[in-house]
Coordinates of C-alpha atoms in Angstrom, one line a residue:
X1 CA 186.5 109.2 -43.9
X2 CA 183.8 109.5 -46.3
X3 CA 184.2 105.9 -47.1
X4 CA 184.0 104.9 -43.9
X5 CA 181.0 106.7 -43.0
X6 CA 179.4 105.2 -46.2
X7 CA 180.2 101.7 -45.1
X8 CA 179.1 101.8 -41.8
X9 CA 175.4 104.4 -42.7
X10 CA 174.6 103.8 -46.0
X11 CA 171.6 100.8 -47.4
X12 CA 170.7 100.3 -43.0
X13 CA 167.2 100.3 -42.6
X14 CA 166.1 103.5 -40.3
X15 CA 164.4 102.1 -37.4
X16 CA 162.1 105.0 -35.4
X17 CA 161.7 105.5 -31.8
X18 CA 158.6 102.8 -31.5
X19 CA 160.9 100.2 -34.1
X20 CA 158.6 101.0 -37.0
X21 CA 160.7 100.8 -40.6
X22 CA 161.0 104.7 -42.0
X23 CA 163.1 103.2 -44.7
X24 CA 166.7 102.6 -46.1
X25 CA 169.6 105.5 -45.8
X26 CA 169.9 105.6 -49.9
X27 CA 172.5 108.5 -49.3
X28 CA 174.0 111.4 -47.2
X29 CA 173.8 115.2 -47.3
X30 CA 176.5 117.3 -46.5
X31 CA 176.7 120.7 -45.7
X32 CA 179.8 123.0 -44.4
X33 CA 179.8 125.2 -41.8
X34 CA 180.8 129.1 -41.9
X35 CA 184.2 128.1 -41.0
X36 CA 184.9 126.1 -44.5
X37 CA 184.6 121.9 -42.5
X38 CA 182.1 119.8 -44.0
X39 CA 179.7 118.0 -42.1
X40 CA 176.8 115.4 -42.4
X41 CA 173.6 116.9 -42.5
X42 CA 171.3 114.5 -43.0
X43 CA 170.5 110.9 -44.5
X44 CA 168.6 111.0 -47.3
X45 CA 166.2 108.1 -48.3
X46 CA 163.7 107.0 -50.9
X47 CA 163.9 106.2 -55.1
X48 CA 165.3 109.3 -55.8
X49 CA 167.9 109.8 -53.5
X50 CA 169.0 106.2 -54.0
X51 CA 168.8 106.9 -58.5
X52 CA 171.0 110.1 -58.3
X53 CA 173.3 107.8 -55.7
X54 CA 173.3 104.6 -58.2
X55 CA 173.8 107.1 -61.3
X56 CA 173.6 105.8 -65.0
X57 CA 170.8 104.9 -66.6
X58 CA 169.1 102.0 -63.9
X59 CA 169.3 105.6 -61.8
X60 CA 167.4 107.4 -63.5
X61 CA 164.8 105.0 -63.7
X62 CA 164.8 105.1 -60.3
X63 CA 163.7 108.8 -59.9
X64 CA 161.7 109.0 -63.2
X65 CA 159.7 105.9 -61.7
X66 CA 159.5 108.4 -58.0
X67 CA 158.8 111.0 -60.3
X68 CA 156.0 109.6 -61.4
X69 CA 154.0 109.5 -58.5
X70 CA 154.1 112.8 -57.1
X71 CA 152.2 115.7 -58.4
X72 CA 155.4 118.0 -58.5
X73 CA 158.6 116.3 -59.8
X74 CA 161.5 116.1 -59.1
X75 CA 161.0 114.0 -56.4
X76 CA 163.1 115.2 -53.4
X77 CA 163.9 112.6 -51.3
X78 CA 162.9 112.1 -47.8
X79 CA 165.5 114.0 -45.4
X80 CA 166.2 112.8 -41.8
X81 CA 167.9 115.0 -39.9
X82 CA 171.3 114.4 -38.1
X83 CA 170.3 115.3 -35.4
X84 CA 167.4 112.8 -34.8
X85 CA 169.8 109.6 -35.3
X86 CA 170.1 108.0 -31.6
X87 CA 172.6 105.7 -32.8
X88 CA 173.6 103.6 -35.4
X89 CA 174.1 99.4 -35.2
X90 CA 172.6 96.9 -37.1
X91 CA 169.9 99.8 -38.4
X92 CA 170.0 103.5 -37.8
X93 CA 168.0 103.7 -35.1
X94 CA 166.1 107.8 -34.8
X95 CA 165.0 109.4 -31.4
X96 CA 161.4 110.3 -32.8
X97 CA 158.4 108.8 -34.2
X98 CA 158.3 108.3 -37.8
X99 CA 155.1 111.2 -37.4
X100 CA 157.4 113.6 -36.5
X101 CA 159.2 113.5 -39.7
X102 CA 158.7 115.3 -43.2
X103 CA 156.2 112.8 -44.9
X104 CA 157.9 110.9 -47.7
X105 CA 156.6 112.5 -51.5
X106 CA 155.9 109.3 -53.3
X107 CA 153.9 107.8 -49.7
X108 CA 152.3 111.7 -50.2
X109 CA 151.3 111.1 -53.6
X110 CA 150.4 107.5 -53.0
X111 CA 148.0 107.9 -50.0
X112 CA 146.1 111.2 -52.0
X113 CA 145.6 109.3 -55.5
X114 CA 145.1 105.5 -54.0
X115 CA 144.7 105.1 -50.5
X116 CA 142.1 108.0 -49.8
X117 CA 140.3 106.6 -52.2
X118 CA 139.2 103.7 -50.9
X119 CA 135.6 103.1 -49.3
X120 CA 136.3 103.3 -45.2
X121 CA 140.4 104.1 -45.5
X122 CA 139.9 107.3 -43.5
X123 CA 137.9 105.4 -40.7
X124 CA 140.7 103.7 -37.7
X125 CA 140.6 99.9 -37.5
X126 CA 139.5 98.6 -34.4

């Protein structure tokens, strides 16, 4: 089943509510209930998620690099709950705004240290 699952989830783009890109599912979480059955929790994106998923030494370059640009590494990776996923086709497609999930560390990190800082990048364009 987990195969399956795999194959049919796993490197889709996750598409929000309004179509904007949230990113890629670079793994799955699972958790088991208080009867002993496993179940998927949530789909996990972003460098780290997809290092620890690739393994070996090109992954973990691929959460030393997310590492990197966050203030307090490890890098966890970007969790979407289960329960947000509308349905899955071409792309995982979610049931909220990309707002109403946990901000992504690294885009974090990024907008603090580069984006902030740039003359008028708090202001809304036109």
């Amino acid at each position: 089943m987990r195969i399956q699952l795999a194959k049919q989830v796993l490197d889709r783009q996750i598409v929000d509510v309004d179509g904007r890109l949230v990113g890629r599912v670079d793994d799955i979480a699972f958790a088991v209930d208080e009867e002993g059955y496993p179940y998927v929790d949530c789909l996990l994106t972003g460098q780290g998620a997809l290092g620890q998923r690739i393994g070996g030494r090109v992954g973990r370059l691929l959460v030393a690099v997310a590492d990197r640009f966050t203030d307090d590494p490890p890098v966890p990776p970007l969790r979407v709950p289960l329960d947000q996923v509308d349905r899955v086709d071409s792309a995982v497609r979610l049931r909220c705004p990309a707002a109403d999930l946990p901000p992504s560390p690294v885009e974090s990190w990024l907008r603090r240290h580069l984006i902030d800082r740039i003359p008028g990048a708090n202001r809304a364009s036109g």
